[in-house]
Coordinates of C-alpha atoms and ligand atoms in Angstrom, one line a residue:
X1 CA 0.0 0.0 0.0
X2 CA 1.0 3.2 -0.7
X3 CA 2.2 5.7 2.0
X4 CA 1.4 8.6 -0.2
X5 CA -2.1 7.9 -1.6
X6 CA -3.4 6.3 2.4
X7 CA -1.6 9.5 4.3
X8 CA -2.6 12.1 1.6
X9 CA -5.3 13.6 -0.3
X10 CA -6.6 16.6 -2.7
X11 CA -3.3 15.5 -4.6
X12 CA -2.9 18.0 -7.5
X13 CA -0.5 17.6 -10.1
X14 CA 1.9 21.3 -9.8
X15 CA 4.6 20.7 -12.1
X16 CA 7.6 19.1 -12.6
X17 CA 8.7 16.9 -15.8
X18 CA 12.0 15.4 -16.7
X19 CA 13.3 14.9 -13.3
X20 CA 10.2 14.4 -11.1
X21 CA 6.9 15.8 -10.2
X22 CA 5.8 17.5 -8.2
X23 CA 2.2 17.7 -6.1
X24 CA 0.3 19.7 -4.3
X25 CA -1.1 17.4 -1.5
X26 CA -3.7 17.8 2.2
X27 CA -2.0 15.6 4.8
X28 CA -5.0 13.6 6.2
X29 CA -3.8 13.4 9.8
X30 CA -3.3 17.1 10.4
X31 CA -5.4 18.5 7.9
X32 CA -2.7 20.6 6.0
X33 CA -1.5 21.3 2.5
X34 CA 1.9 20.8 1.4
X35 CA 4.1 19.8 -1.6
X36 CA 5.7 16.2 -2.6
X37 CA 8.3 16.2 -4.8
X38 CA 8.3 12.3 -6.2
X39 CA 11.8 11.4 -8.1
X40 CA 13.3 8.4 -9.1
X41 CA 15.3 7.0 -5.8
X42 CA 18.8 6.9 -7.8
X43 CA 21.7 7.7 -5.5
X44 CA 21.4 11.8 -7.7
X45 CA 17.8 11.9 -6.1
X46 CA 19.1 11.9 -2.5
X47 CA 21.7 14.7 -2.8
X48 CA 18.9 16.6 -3.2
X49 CA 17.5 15.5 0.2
X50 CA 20.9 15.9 1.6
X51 CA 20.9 19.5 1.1
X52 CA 17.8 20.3 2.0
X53 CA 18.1 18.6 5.3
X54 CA 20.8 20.4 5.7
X55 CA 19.4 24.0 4.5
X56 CA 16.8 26.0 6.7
X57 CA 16.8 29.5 5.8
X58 CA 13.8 32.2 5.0
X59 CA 14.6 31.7 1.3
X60 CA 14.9 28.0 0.9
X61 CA 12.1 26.3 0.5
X62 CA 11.6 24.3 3.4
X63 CA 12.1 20.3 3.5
X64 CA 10.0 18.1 6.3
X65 CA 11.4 14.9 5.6
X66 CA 10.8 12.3 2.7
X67 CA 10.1 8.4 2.5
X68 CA 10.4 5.5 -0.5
X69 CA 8.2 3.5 -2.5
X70 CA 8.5 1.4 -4.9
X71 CA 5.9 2.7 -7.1
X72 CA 5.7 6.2 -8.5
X73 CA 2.5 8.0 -8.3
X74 CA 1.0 8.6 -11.7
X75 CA -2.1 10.5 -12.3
X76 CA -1.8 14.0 -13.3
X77 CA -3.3 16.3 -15.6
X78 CA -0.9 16.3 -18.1
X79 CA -1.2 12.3 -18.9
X80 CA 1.5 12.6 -20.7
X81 CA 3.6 9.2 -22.1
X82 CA 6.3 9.9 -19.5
X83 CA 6.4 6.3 -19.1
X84 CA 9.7 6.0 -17.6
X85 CA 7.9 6.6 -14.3
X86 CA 5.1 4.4 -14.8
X87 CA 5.0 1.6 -12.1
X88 CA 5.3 -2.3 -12.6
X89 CA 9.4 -2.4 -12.5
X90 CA 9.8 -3.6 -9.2
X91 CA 13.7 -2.7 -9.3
X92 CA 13.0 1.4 -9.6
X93 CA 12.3 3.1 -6.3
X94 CA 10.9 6.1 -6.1
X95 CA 11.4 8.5 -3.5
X96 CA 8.9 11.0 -2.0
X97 CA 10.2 14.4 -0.5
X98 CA 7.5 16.6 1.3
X99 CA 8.2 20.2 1.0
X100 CA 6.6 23.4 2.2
X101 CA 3.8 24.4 -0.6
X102 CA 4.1 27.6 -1.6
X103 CA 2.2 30.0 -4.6
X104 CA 1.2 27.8 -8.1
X105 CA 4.1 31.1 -9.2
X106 CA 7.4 30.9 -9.9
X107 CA 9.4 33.6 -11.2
X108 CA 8.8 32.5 -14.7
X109 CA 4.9 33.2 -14.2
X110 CA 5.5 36.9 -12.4
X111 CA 8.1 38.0 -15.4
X112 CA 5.4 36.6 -17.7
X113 CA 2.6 38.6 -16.3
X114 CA 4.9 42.1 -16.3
X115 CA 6.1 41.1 -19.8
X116 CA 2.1 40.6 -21.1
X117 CA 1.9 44.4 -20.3
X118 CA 1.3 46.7 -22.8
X119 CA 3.6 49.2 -21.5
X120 CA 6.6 48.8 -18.9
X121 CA 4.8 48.5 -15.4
X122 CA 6.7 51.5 -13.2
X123 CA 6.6 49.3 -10.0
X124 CA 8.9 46.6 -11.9
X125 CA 11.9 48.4 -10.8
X126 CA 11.0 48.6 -7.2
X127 CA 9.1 45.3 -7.0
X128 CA 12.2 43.7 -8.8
X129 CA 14.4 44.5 -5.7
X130 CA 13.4 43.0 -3.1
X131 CA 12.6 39.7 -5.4
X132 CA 16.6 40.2 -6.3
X133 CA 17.9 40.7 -2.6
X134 CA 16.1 37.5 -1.3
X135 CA 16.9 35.3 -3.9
X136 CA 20.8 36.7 -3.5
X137 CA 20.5 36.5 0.7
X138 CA 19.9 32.6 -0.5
X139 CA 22.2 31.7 -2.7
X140 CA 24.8 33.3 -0.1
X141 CA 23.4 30.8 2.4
X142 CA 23.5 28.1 0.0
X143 CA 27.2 28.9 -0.8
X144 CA 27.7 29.6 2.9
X145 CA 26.6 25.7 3.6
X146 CA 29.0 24.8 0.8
X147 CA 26.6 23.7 -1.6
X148 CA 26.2 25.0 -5.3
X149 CA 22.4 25.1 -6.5
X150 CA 23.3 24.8 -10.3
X151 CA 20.2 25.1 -11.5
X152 CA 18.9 28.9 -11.0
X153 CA 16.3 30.0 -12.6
X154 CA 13.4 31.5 -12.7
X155 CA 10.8 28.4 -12.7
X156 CA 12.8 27.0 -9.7
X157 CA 12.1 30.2 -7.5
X158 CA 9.0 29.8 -5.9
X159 CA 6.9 33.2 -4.6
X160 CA 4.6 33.2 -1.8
X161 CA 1.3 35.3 -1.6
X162 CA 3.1 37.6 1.1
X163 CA 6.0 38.4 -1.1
X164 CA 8.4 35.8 0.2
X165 CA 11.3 34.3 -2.4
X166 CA 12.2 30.8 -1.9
X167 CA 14.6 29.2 -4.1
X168 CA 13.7 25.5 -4.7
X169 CA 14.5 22.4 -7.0
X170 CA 17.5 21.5 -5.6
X171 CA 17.8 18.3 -7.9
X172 CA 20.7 19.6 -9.5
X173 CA 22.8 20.7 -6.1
X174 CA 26.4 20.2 -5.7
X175 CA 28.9 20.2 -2.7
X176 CA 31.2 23.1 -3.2
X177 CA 34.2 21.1 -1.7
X178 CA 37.2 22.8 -3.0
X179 CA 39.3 26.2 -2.4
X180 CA 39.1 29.0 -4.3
X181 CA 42.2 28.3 -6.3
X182 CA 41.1 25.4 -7.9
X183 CA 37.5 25.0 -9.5
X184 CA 36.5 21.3 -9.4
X185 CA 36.2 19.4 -12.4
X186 CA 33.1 17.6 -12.2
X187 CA 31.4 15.4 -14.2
X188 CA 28.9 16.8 -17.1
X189 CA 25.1 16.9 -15.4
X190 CA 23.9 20.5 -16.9
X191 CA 21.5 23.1 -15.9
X192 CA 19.2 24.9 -18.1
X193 CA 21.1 26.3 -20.9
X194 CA 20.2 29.6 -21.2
X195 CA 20.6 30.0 -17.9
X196 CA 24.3 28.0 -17.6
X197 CA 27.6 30.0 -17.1
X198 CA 30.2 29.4 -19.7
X199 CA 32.6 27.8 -17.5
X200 CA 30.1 24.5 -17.1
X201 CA 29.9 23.6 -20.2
X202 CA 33.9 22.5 -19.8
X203 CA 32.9 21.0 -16.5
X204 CA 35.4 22.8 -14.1
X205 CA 33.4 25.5 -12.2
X206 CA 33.0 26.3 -8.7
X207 CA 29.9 28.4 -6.8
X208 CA 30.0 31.1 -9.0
X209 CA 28.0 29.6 -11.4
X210 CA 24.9 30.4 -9.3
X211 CA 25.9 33.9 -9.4
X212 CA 25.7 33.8 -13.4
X213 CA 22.8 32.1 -13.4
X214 CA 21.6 35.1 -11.2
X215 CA 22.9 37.9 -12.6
X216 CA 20.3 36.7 -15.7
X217 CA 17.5 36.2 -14.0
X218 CA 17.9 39.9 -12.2
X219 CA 18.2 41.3 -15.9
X220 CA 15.1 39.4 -16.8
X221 CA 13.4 40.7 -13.5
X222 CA 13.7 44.2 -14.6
X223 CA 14.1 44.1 -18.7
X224 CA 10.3 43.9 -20.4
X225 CA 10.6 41.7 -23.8
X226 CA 7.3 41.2 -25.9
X227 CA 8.3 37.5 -27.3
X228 CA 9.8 34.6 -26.9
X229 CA 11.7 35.1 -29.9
X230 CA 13.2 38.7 -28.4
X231 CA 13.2 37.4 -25.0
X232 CA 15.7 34.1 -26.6
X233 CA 17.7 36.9 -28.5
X234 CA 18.4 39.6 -25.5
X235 CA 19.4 36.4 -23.0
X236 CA 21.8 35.6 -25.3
X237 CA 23.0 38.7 -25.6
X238 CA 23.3 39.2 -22.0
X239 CA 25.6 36.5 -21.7
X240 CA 28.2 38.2 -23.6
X241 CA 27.3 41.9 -21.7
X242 CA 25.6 43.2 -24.1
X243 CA 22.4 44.8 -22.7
X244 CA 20.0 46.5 -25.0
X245 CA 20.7 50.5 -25.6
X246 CA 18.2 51.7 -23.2
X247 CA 19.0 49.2 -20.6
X248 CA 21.6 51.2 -18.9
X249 CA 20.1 54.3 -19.4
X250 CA 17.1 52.5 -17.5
X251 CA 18.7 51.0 -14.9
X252 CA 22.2 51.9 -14.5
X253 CA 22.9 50.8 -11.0
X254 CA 21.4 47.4 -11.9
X255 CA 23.1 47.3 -15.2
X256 CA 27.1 47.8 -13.3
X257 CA 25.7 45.1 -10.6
X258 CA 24.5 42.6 -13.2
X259 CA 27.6 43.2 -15.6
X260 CA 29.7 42.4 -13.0
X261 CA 28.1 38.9 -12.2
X262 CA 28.1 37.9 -15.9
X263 CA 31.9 38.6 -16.1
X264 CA 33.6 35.2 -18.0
X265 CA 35.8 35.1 -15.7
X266 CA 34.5 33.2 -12.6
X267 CA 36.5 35.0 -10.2
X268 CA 35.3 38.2 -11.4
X269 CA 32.4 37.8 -10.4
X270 CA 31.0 38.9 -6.9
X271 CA 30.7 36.6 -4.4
X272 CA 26.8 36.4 -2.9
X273 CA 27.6 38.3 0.5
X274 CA 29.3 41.1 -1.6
X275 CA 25.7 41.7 -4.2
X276 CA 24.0 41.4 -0.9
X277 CA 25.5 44.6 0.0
X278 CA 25.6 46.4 -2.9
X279 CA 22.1 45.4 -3.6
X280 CA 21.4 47.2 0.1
X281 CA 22.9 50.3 -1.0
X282 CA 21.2 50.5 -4.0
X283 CA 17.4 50.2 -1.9
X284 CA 18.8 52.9 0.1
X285 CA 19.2 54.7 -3.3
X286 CA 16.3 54.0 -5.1
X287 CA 13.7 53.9 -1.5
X288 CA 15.4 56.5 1.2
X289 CA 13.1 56.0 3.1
X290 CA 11.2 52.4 3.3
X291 CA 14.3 50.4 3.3
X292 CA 14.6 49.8 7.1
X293 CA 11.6 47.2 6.4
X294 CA 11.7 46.6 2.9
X295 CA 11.5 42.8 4.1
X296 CA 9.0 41.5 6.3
X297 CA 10.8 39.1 8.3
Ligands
LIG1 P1 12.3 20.4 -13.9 O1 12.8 19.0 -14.2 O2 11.3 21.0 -14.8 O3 13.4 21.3 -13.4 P2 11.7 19.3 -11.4 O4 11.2 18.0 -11.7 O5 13.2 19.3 -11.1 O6 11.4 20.2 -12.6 P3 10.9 21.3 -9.5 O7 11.5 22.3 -10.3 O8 11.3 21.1 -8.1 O9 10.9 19.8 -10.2 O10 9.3 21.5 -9.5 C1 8.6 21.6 -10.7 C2 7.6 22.7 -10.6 O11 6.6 22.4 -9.6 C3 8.1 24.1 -10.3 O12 8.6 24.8 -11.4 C4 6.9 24.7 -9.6 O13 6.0 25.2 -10.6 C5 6.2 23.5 -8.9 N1 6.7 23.4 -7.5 C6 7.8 22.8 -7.1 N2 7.9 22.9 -5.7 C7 6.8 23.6 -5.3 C8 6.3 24.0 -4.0 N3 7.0 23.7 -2.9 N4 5.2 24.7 -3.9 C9 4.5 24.9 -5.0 N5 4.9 24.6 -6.3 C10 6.0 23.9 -6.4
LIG2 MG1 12.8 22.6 -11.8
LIG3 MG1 15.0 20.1 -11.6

């Protein structure tokens, strides 16, 4: 029998594909909602437990604890062919991690809802702050507990209804287990591409990957694009430093913070605690007056 269908209910089907799935779920005994994230129980899948174990911090997303099964639960609205998961091999185990739920958003959703605007929203630079100085406050944590996410981006940062940033999907996480002279080679598992920093693609990196992967998603925060197509073109772009015209004119504290974390040289780039700062200074700039409580925690 399975743990998961007797102990659970109102199972809804979030999101999730390659890797694993992920559900929204009412825990029968105490009558509240969380998340399950069910993955494939290789040896990869419990890094991912590993970390979050080890990670509690205001913008992690917070782990409860996780169990095996040998089947992998299968209904969801998609009913797609992923068939890999689909139950009946008795040798795959699947393991279930229960995870705080937060918002249906990610980051993906809230840039796509500014982007559907006609016009640039004038709040996007102020709302894009705060978004920016949580998700930087946990990747310094993350790289404080020696571990390298790897996989930032904006459908792994999960929003909640009051505002709070919690980075998530930590299926690709990493231990950062060397000194700052000598970038690890590791073995090929990728991110996302258009979020990847150069330097993984040759498979000897170190933490500053996640700050890479950052410094794109804080230009896609704040820079509106009207397609896919324009929105494939400027990211690439950005890679190489090269903003649109009117994107320093726009923003040009943002634009000296972000070209500094999309330097090609690793150890260029900022370190986490040092954005955290300058990301402070630059609230104090743009708000004089709110940013004593610009956070509610
Ligand atoms: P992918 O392979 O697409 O990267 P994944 O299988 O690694 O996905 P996650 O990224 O952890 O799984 O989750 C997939 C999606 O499920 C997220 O993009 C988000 O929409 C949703 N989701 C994940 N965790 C939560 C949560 N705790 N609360 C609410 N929604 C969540
Ligand atoms: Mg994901
Ligand atoms: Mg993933």
């Amino acid at each position: 029998r399975s743990r998961f269908t007797s102990e659970f209910d109102s199972i809804k089907f979030l999101g999730g594909g390659g890797y694993g799935r992920v559900y929204e779920v009412r825990e029968i005994l105490v009558n509240k909602k969380y998340a399950v994230k069910i993955v494939r129980g290789e040896e990869k899948a419990l890094r991912e437990v590993n970390a979050l174990t080890v990670l509690a911090d205001n913008n992690i997303v917070r782990y409860y604890n996780c169990w095996m099964e040998d089947t992998g639960y299968m209904q969801d609205s998609s009913a797609d062919s992923s068939s890999s998961q689909s139950s009946g091999n008795s040798s795959v185990e699947y393991l279930y991690i229960k995870i705080e739920l937060c918002d249906t958003k990610t980051l993906r959703h809230w840039i796509d809802e500014k982007n559907a605007k006609t016009l640039q929203d004038t709040n996007r630079r102020q709302e894009s702050l705060p978004i920016a100085q949580q998700i930087v406050s946990g990747v310094e944590y993350i790289h404080l507990k020696k571990f390298i996410h790897r996989d930032l981006k904006p459908a792994n940062i999960l929003l909640r209804p009051d505002g709070e940033v919690k980075i998530g999907d930590f299926g690709l996480v990493t231990v950062d287990d060397v000194d700052d002279k000598n970038p690890m080679e590791r073995t090929n598992e990728t991110g996302t591409p258009s979020y990847m920093a150069p330097e993984q693609l040759e498979n000897i990196y170190d933490r500053k990957v996640d700050i890479f992967a950052f410094g794109l998603i804080y230009f896609e925060l704040l820079w509106k694009v009207s397609s896919g197509h324009e929105r494939g073109k400027v990211l690439r772009d950005a890679r190489n430093q090269k903003f649109p015209r009117e994107f320093p004119l726009t923003f040009p504290q943002e634009e000296q913070i972000i070209r500094s974390m999309l330097c090609k040289d690793p150890k260029q780039r900022p370190e986490a605690s040092a954005l955290k700062a300058e990301l402070e200074k630059l609230a104090h700039t743009l708000n004089p007056e709110k940013t004593e409580h610009h956070r509610n925690v």
